[in-house]
Coordinates of C-alpha atoms in Angstrom, one line a residue:
M1 CA -140.9 34.1 -57.0
K2 CA -137.9 31.8 -56.6
K3 CA -135.6 34.7 -57.7
N4 CA -137.1 37.0 -55.2
L5 CA -136.6 34.4 -52.4
R6 CA -133.0 33.9 -53.4
F7 CA -132.4 37.7 -53.5
T8 CA -134.0 38.1 -50.0
S9 CA -132.0 35.2 -48.5
L10 CA -128.8 36.6 -50.0
T11 CA -129.6 40.1 -48.7
L12 CA -130.2 38.7 -45.2
L13 CA -126.9 36.8 -45.3
V14 CA -125.0 39.9 -46.3
L15 CA -126.7 41.9 -43.5
L16 CA -125.8 39.2 -40.9
L17 CA -122.2 39.2 -42.1
L18 CA -122.0 43.0 -41.8
V19 CA -123.5 42.9 -38.3
F20 CA -121.0 40.2 -37.2
T21 CA -118.1 42.1 -38.7
Y22 CA -119.1 45.3 -37.0
N23 CA -119.5 43.7 -33.6
F24 CA -116.2 42.0 -33.9
C25 CA -114.3 45.1 -35.0
S26 CA -116.0 47.2 -32.3
S27 CA -115.1 44.6 -29.6
T28 CA -111.5 44.5 -30.8
S29 CA -111.3 48.3 -31.0
F30 CA -112.6 48.6 -27.5
S31 CA -110.1 46.0 -26.1
E32 CA -107.2 47.7 -27.9
S33 CA -108.4 51.1 -26.6
K34 CA -108.6 49.8 -23.0
L35 CA -105.2 48.2 -23.4
F36 CA -103.8 51.5 -24.7
Y37 CA -105.3 53.4 -21.8
T38 CA -103.9 50.9 -19.3
K39 CA -100.4 51.0 -20.8
Q40 CA -100.5 54.8 -20.9
R41 CA -101.2 54.9 -17.2
L42 CA -98.3 52.4 -16.6
G43 CA -95.9 54.5 -18.6
G44 CA -96.6 54.0 -22.2
F45 CA -95.7 51.4 -24.9
N46 CA -92.3 50.0 -24.9
K47 CA -90.8 52.7 -22.7
P48 CA -87.1 52.3 -23.0
K49 CA -85.1 51.2 -20.0
L50 CA -83.5 54.2 -18.3
K51 CA -79.8 54.4 -18.7
F52 CA -77.7 56.8 -16.6
V53 CA -74.1 57.7 -16.1
S54 CA -72.6 56.4 -12.8
S55 CA -71.1 59.1 -10.6
K56 CA -67.5 58.8 -9.5
H57 CA -68.0 61.5 -6.8
N58 CA -68.4 60.8 -3.1
S59 CA -69.5 64.2 -2.0
F60 CA -71.6 63.1 1.0
F61 CA -68.5 61.4 2.6
S62 CA -67.2 64.9 3.5
M63 CA -70.4 66.3 4.8
D64 CA -70.7 67.1 8.4
F65 CA -74.3 66.0 9.2
G66 CA -74.3 66.0 12.9
P67 CA -76.4 63.3 14.7
Y68 CA -79.9 64.4 13.6
A69 CA -81.8 66.0 10.7
A70 CA -84.8 68.1 11.3
H71 CA -87.9 66.5 9.7
R72 CA -89.7 69.1 7.6
G73 CA -88.0 71.7 9.7
I74 CA -88.9 71.3 13.3
A75 CA -92.6 70.8 12.8
S76 CA -93.4 70.4 16.5
K77 CA -92.6 74.1 17.0
L78 CA -93.7 75.8 13.7
P79 CA -95.7 74.8 10.6
E80 CA -94.0 72.0 8.7
N81 CA -92.0 72.9 5.6
S82 CA -92.2 76.6 6.4
L83 CA -89.1 78.8 6.0
Q84 CA -89.5 79.8 9.7
A85 CA -89.3 76.2 10.8
F86 CA -86.0 75.7 9.0
K87 CA -84.6 78.9 10.6
V88 CA -85.5 77.6 14.0
S89 CA -83.9 74.3 13.1
K90 CA -80.6 76.1 12.6
D91 CA -81.0 77.9 15.9
L92 CA -81.5 74.6 17.6
G93 CA -78.2 73.2 16.3
Y94 CA -79.4 71.1 13.3
K95 CA -77.0 70.9 10.3
V96 CA -79.4 68.9 8.1
V97 CA -83.0 69.8 7.3
E98 CA -85.4 67.5 5.4
T99 CA -88.2 68.7 3.1
D100 CA -90.6 67.5 0.4
L101 CA -91.0 68.6 -3.2
R102 CA -94.0 68.7 -5.5
L103 CA -94.8 70.6 -8.7
T104 CA -97.5 73.2 -9.2
K105 CA -99.8 73.3 -12.2
D106 CA -97.4 75.7 -13.8
N107 CA -94.4 73.5 -13.1
T108 CA -92.8 75.3 -10.1
W109 CA -91.1 73.2 -7.5
I110 CA -92.6 73.9 -4.0
L111 CA -92.2 72.5 -0.5
M112 CA -95.2 70.3 0.3
H113 CA -95.5 66.8 1.7
D114 CA -99.1 65.8 0.9
Y115 CA -100.5 65.5 -2.6
T116 CA -103.5 67.6 -1.4
L117 CA -103.5 71.0 0.4
D118 CA -106.1 70.1 3.0
R119 CA -104.0 69.0 6.0
T120 CA -101.2 71.6 6.0
T121 CA -102.7 74.7 4.3
T122 CA -105.8 76.9 4.3
G123 CA -106.6 75.5 0.8
K124 CA -108.3 72.4 -0.5
G125 CA -107.7 69.9 -3.3
L126 CA -104.8 68.6 -5.3
V127 CA -101.5 70.6 -5.2
S128 CA -101.0 69.8 -8.9
K129 CA -104.2 71.7 -9.8
Y130 CA -103.0 75.0 -8.4
K131 CA -100.7 77.6 -10.1
L132 CA -98.1 79.2 -8.0
D133 CA -99.9 82.6 -7.9
D134 CA -103.0 80.8 -6.4
L135 CA -100.9 79.0 -3.8
N136 CA -99.3 82.3 -2.8
K137 CA -102.8 83.3 -1.6
L138 CA -102.8 80.5 0.9
S139 CA -101.2 80.0 4.3
L140 CA -99.7 77.0 6.2
K141 CA -101.5 75.7 9.2
G142 CA -100.1 74.6 12.5
D143 CA -99.3 77.7 14.5
S144 CA -101.5 79.7 16.9
K145 CA -99.9 83.0 16.1
S146 CA -101.5 85.4 13.7
E147 CA -98.4 85.6 11.5
A148 CA -99.1 84.0 8.1
Y149 CA -96.7 81.3 6.9
G150 CA -96.6 81.0 3.1
I151 CA -95.9 77.9 1.0
P152 CA -92.1 78.2 0.1
T153 CA -90.7 77.5 -3.4
L154 CA -87.7 75.3 -3.8
E155 CA -85.6 78.3 -4.7
E156 CA -86.6 80.2 -1.5
F157 CA -85.6 77.2 0.5
I158 CA -82.3 76.6 -1.2
K159 CA -81.4 80.3 -0.8
L160 CA -82.1 80.0 2.9
C161 CA -80.0 76.8 3.2
K162 CA -77.1 78.6 1.5
E163 CA -77.4 81.6 3.8
E164 CA -77.7 79.5 7.0
D165 CA -75.2 76.8 5.9
L166 CA -77.7 74.0 6.1
I167 CA -77.6 70.7 4.3
P168 CA -81.0 70.1 2.6
I169 CA -82.6 66.7 1.9
L170 CA -85.0 67.1 -1.0
D171 CA -87.5 64.3 -1.0
I172 CA -89.2 64.2 -4.4
K173 CA -92.7 63.0 -3.7
I174 CA -93.9 62.5 -7.3
N175 CA -93.0 59.8 -9.8
D176 CA -91.2 60.1 -13.1
T177 CA -94.4 60.2 -15.2
E178 CA -95.4 63.5 -13.4
I179 CA -92.0 65.2 -14.1
R180 CA -91.0 66.7 -17.4
Q181 CA -87.3 66.8 -18.4
Q182 CA -87.5 70.6 -18.1
D183 CA -88.6 70.1 -14.4
Y184 CA -85.5 68.0 -13.7
K185 CA -83.3 70.7 -15.4
E186 CA -85.0 73.4 -13.3
L187 CA -84.3 71.5 -10.1
I188 CA -80.6 71.2 -11.0
S189 CA -80.4 74.8 -12.2
I190 CA -81.6 76.1 -8.8
L191 CA -79.1 74.0 -6.9
N192 CA -76.3 75.2 -9.2
K193 CA -77.4 78.8 -8.9
Y194 CA -76.7 78.8 -5.2
D195 CA -73.6 76.5 -5.5
M196 CA -75.6 73.7 -3.7
L197 CA -75.3 70.9 -6.2
S198 CA -72.8 68.9 -4.1
K199 CA -74.3 70.1 -0.8
S200 CA -77.9 69.0 -1.3
I201 CA -79.2 65.4 -0.9
I202 CA -81.9 64.4 -3.4
S203 CA -84.1 61.5 -2.3
S204 CA -86.8 59.4 -4.0
N205 CA -88.3 55.9 -3.9
H206 CA -88.5 55.8 -7.7
K207 CA -85.5 54.5 -9.7
E208 CA -86.5 56.6 -12.7
V209 CA -86.4 59.8 -10.7
L210 CA -83.0 59.0 -9.2
G211 CA -81.7 58.1 -12.7
N212 CA -82.9 61.3 -14.3
V213 CA -81.3 63.4 -11.6
R214 CA -78.0 61.4 -11.9
N215 CA -78.0 62.0 -15.6
L216 CA -78.0 65.8 -15.0
S217 CA -75.7 65.9 -12.0
S218 CA -72.9 63.5 -10.9
E219 CA -72.2 65.9 -7.9
S220 CA -75.5 65.5 -6.1
P221 CA -75.7 62.8 -3.4
L222 CA -78.7 60.6 -3.9
A223 CA -80.6 59.0 -1.1
V224 CA -82.3 55.8 -2.2
M225 CA -85.6 55.2 -0.4
M226 CA -86.0 51.5 -1.2
D227 CA -86.1 48.3 0.8
I228 CA -82.6 47.0 1.5
N229 CA -81.9 44.0 -0.7
N230 CA -79.4 43.0 -3.4
S231 CA -81.3 44.8 -6.1
T232 CA -81.1 48.1 -4.1
I233 CA -77.5 47.5 -3.4
D234 CA -76.8 47.1 -7.1
L235 CA -78.7 50.3 -7.9
I236 CA -76.7 52.3 -5.4
K237 CA -73.4 51.0 -6.8
E238 CA -74.6 51.8 -10.3
L239 CA -75.8 55.4 -9.4
G240 CA -72.6 56.2 -7.4
N241 CA -72.5 58.9 -4.8
S242 CA -75.5 57.4 -3.2
F243 CA -76.7 55.8 0.1
V244 CA -79.7 54.0 1.5
Y245 CA -82.3 56.2 3.1
F246 CA -85.1 54.1 4.7
R247 CA -87.6 53.9 7.5
Y248 CA -85.9 52.7 10.7
K249 CA -88.6 50.2 11.6
D250 CA -87.9 48.3 8.4
I251 CA -84.2 47.9 9.0
D252 CA -83.1 44.8 10.9
P253 CA -79.6 43.5 11.8
D254 CA -79.5 41.3 8.6
K255 CA -80.0 44.4 6.4
I256 CA -77.4 46.3 8.3
Q257 CA -75.0 43.5 7.8
L258 CA -75.8 43.3 4.1
M259 CA -75.0 47.1 3.7
K260 CA -71.7 46.7 5.7
E261 CA -70.6 43.7 3.5
N262 CA -71.1 45.9 0.4
N263 CA -69.7 49.1 1.9
I264 CA -73.0 50.9 1.6
K265 CA -73.8 53.8 3.8
Y266 CA -77.2 54.5 5.2
A267 CA -79.4 57.0 7.1
V268 CA -82.8 56.4 8.7
W269 CA -86.2 58.2 9.3
T270 CA -88.2 59.1 11.3
V271 CA -86.8 58.3 14.8
D272 CA -88.2 60.1 17.9
N273 CA -87.0 57.7 20.6
L274 CA -83.5 58.2 22.0
E275 CA -82.9 54.5 22.5
D276 CA -83.6 53.7 18.9
A277 CA -81.5 56.7 17.8
E278 CA -78.5 55.6 19.8
Y279 CA -78.8 52.1 18.4
F280 CA -78.6 53.3 14.8
T281 CA -75.9 55.8 15.6
N282 CA -73.8 52.9 17.1
Q283 CA -74.6 50.8 13.9
G284 CA -73.0 53.5 11.7
A285 CA -76.0 55.5 10.4
L286 CA -74.9 58.7 8.7
F287 CA -77.6 60.7 10.4
I288 CA -81.1 60.2 11.9
V289 CA -84.2 62.2 10.7
T290 CA -86.3 63.2 13.7
D291 CA -89.3 65.3 14.8
A292 CA -88.3 65.3 18.5
L293 CA -84.6 64.7 19.2
Y294 CA -82.2 67.6 19.4
P295 CA -78.5 67.7 18.6
S296 CA -76.3 66.8 21.6
N297 CA -74.4 70.2 21.7
V298 CA -77.8 72.0 22.2
I299 CA -78.8 69.6 25.0
K300 CA -75.4 70.1 26.7
Q301 CA -75.7 73.9 26.4
A302 CA -79.3 73.8 27.8
S303 CA -78.2 71.8 30.8
K304 CA -75.5 74.3 31.9

């Protein structure tokens, strides 16, 4: 009887130890899995610090920007980011046209500002969930005419800029975790194909995106869309062939003075008021991105 009691007690003790061990391991495994998932979303474990080669070029210094850049074409007249809007921008006297870049599901660079299709196209849902062939079946919104405006690819846009002698600003809207190395190479390849490497401005508010572009091209001017402080100034100097490109409402006299002290150039977006535009022009802005202001030579011609 005593032997049976000892055996039963020992068995229960072993079972309790097994249950405790299982619960502990399961809890630890869950915590580690959650940590792994969180770190993956933040860019993975021990992601190495990006290193890039500083450019010695200053290609944007020789660019003739004119006073204003057309924001997504001239969106007040035609659907934003349509090839037709950029053609009209040229007719109105703009020398610089700004657009936005995203990647399709099959990794084609296209012109699209929003991460969804709903606002600007006849489609719905995430841009990244559509292949190019599917996007080609959609049209851009924003014009009352019956003519259909398609979603342009980056190559179609760069080809147009080459033909029309326009300076493109390519605002990469996605972050580095969404871009493969091959996608960066394809971007540079398209610019190189049309001899537009040194004639195209690439902008981003992600240091990693700017660094990856710089590693593939020292010729391309980079527009750094980050708040103006010492850290940003250091990044611009490190990148080389770069300038500040920031929202005008967030630029005060102290920030302008900081840029002047460090010999950093800058441009602003998106200014639709003539008084504000004249202020930043007088403060040395390279150019001003706008939806509503027209180059002075067109205004003078129109008044004759």
